[in-house]
Coordinates of N, CA and C in Angstrom, one line a residue:
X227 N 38.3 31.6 -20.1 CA 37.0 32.3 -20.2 C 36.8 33.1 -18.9
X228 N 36.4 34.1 -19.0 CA 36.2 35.4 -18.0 C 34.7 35.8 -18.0
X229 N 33.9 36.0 -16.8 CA 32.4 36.8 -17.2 C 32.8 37.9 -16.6
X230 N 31.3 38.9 -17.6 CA 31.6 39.9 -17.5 C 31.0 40.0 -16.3
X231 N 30.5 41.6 -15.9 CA 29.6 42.0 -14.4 C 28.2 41.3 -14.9
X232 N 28.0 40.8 -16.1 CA 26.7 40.9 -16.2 C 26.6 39.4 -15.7
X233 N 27.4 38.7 -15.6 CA 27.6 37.2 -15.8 C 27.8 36.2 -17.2
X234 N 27.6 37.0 -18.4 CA 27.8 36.3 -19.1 C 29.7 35.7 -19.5
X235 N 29.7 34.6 -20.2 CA 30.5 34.4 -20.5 C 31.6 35.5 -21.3
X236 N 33.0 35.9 -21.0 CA 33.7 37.0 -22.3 C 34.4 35.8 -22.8
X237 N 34.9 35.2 -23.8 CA 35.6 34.8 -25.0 C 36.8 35.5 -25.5
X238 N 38.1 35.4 -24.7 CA 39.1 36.1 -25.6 C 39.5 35.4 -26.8
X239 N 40.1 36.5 -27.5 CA 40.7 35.7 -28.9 C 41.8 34.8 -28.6
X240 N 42.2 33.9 -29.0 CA 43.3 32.3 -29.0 C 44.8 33.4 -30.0
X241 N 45.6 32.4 -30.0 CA 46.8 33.4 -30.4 C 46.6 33.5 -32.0
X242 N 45.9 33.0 -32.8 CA 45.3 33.5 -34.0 C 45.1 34.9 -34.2
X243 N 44.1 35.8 -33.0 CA 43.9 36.9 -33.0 C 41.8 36.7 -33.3
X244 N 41.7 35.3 -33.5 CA 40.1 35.4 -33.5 C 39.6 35.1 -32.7
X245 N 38.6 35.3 -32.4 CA 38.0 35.0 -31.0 C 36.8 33.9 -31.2
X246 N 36.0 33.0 -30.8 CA 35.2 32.2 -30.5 C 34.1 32.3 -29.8
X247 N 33.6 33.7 -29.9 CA 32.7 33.7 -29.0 C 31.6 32.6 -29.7
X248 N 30.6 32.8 -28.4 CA 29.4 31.9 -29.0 C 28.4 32.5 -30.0
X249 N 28.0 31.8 -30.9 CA 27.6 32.1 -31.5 C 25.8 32.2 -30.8
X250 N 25.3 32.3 -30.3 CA 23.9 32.1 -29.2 C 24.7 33.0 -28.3
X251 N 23.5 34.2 -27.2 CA 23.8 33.9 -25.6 C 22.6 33.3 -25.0
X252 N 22.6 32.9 -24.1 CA 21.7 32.6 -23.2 C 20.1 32.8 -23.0
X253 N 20.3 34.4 -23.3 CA 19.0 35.0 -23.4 C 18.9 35.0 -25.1
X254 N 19.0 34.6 -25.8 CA 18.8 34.2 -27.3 C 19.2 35.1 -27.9
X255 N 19.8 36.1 -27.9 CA 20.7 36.9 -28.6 C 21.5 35.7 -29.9
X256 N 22.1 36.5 -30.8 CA 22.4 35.8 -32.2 C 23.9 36.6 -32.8
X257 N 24.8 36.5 -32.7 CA 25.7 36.6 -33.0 C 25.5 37.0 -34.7
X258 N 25.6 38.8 -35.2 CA 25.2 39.4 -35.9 C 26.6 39.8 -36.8
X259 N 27.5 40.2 -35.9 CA 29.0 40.7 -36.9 C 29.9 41.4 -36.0
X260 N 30.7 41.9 -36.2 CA 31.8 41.7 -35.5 C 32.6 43.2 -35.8
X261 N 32.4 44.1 -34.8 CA 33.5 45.2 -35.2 C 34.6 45.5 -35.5
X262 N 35.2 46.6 -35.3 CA 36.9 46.5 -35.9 C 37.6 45.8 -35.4
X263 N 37.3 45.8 -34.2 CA 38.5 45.2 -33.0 C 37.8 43.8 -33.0
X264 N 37.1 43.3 -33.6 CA 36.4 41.7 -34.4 C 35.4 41.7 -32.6
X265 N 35.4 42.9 -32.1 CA 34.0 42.8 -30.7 C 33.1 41.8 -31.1
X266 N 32.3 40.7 -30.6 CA 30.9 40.4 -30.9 C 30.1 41.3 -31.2
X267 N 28.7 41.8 -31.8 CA 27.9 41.9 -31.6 C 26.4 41.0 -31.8
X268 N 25.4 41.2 -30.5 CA 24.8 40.3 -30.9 C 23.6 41.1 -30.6
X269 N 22.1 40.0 -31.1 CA 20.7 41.0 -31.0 C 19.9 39.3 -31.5
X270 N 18.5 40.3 -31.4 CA 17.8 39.2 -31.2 C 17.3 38.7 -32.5
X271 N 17.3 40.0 -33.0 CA 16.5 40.3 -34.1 C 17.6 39.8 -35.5
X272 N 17.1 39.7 -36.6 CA 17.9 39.3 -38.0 C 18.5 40.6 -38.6
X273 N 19.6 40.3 -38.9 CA 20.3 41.5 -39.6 C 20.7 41.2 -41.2
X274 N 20.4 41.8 -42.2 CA 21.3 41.2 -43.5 C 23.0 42.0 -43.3
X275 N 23.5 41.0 -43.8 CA 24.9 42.0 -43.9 C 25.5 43.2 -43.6
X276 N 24.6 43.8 -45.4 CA 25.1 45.5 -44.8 C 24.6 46.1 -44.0
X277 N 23.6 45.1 -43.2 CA 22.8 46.4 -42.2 C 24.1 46.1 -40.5
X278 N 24.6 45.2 -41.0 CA 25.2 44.5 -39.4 C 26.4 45.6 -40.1
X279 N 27.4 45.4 -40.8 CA 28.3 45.7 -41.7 C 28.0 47.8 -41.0
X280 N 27.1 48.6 -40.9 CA 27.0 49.3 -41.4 C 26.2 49.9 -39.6
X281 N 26.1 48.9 -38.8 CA 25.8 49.7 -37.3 C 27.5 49.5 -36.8
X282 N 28.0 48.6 -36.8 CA 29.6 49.0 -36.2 C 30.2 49.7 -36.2
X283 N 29.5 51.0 -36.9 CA 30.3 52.0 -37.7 C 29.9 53.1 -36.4
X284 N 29.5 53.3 -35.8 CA 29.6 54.0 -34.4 C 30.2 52.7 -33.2
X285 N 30.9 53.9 -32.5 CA 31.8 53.0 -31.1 C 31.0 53.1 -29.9
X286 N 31.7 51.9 -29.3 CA 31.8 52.0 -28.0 C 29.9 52.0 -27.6
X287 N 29.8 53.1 -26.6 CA 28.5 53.3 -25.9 C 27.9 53.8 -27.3
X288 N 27.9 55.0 -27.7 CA 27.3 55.2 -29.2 C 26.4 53.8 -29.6
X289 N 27.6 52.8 -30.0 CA 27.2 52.0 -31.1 C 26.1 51.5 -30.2
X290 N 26.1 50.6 -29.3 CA 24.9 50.2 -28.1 C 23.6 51.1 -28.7
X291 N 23.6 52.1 -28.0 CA 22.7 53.1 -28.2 C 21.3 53.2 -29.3
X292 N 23.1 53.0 -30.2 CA 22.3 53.2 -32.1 C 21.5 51.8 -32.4
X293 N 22.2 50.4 -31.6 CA 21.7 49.4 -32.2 C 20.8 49.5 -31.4
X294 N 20.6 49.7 -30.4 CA 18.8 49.4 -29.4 C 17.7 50.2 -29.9
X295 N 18.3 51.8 -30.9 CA 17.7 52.3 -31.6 C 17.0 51.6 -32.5
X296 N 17.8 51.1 -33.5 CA 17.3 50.5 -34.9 C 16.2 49.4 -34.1
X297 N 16.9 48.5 -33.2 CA 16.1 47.3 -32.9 C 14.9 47.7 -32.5
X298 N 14.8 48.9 -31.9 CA 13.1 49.5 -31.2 C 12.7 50.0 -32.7
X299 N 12.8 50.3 -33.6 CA 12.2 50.9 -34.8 C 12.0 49.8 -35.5
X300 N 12.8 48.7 -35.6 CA 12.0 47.5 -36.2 C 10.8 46.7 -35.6
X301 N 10.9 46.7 -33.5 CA 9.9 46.3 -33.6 C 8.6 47.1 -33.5
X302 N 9.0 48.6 -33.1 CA 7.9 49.5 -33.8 C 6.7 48.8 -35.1
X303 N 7.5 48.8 -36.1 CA 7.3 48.5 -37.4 C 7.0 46.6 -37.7
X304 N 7.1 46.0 -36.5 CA 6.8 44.8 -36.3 C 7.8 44.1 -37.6
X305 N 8.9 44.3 -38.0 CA 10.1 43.9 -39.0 C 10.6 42.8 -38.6
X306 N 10.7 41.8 -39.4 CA 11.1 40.1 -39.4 C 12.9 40.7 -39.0
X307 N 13.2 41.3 -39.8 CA 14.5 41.6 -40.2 C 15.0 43.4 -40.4
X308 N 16.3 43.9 -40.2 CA 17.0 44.7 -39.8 C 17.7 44.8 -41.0
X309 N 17.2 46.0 -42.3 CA 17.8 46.0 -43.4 C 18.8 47.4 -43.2
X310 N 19.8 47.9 -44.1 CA 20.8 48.9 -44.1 C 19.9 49.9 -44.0
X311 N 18.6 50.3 -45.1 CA 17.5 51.3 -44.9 C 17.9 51.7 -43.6
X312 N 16.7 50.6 -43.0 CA 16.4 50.8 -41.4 C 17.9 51.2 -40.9
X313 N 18.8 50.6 -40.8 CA 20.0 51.0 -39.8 C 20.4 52.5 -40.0
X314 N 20.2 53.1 -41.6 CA 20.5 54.4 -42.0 C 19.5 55.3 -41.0
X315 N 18.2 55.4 -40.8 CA 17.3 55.6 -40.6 C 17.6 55.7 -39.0
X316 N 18.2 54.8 -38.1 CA 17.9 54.5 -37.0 C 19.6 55.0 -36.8
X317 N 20.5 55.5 -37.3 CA 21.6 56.2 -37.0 C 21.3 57.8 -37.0
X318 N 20.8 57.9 -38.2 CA 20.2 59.6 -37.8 C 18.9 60.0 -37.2
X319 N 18.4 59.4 -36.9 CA 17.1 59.5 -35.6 C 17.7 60.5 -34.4
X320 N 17.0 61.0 -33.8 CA 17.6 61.3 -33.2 C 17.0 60.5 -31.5
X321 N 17.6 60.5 -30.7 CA 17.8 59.2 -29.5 C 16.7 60.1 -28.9
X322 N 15.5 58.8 -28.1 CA 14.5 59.1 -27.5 C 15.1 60.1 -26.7
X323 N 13.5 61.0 -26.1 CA 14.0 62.0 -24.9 C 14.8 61.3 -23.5
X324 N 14.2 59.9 -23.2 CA 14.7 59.4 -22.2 C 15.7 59.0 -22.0
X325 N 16.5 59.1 -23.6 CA 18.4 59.0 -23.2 C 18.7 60.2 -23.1
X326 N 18.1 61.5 -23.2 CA 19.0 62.8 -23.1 C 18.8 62.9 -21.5
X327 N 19.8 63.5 -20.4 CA 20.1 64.1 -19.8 C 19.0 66.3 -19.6

């Protein structure tokens, strides 16, 4: 086990090819679904399937971006939960003024 810069724990994959991360981090984040490359991702908030299924679908920094997107429009909308709607919704938004350059 390796941390990152941030200090959290990284979890490589075992010779299976799956990885073990935790399912929890520290700061309560929740292990939500898992990209191509089977990445973690995690959030605080509840996702149903196709909405987890269906933010992976942008990479890298993008995907980041898009998920802090959706996550700020649910708690906008004060949302228990993070449906596909919403994720469709929070992929073509277009990103606050304060991420543009």
């Amino acid at each position: 086990m390796i941390e990152e810069e941030t200090g959290t724990p990284l979890v490589l994959p075992v010779d299976d090819g799956e990885s073990t991360a935790p399912v929890e981090t520290e700061d309560g984040k929740k292990l939500v679904a898992r990209d191509e490359k089977r990445n973690p991702i995690f959030s605080e908030l509840a996702w149903t399937d196709e909405a987890a299924s269906a933010s992976s679908r942008p990479a890298g920094f993008m995907r980041n971006r898009t998920q802090q997107r959706i996550e700020d429009l649910a708690r906008e909308r004060k949302l228990a939960s993070i449906d596909l709607a919403l994720v469709e919704e929070g992929i073509e938004a277009r990103p606050p003024s304060s991420w543009r350059r």
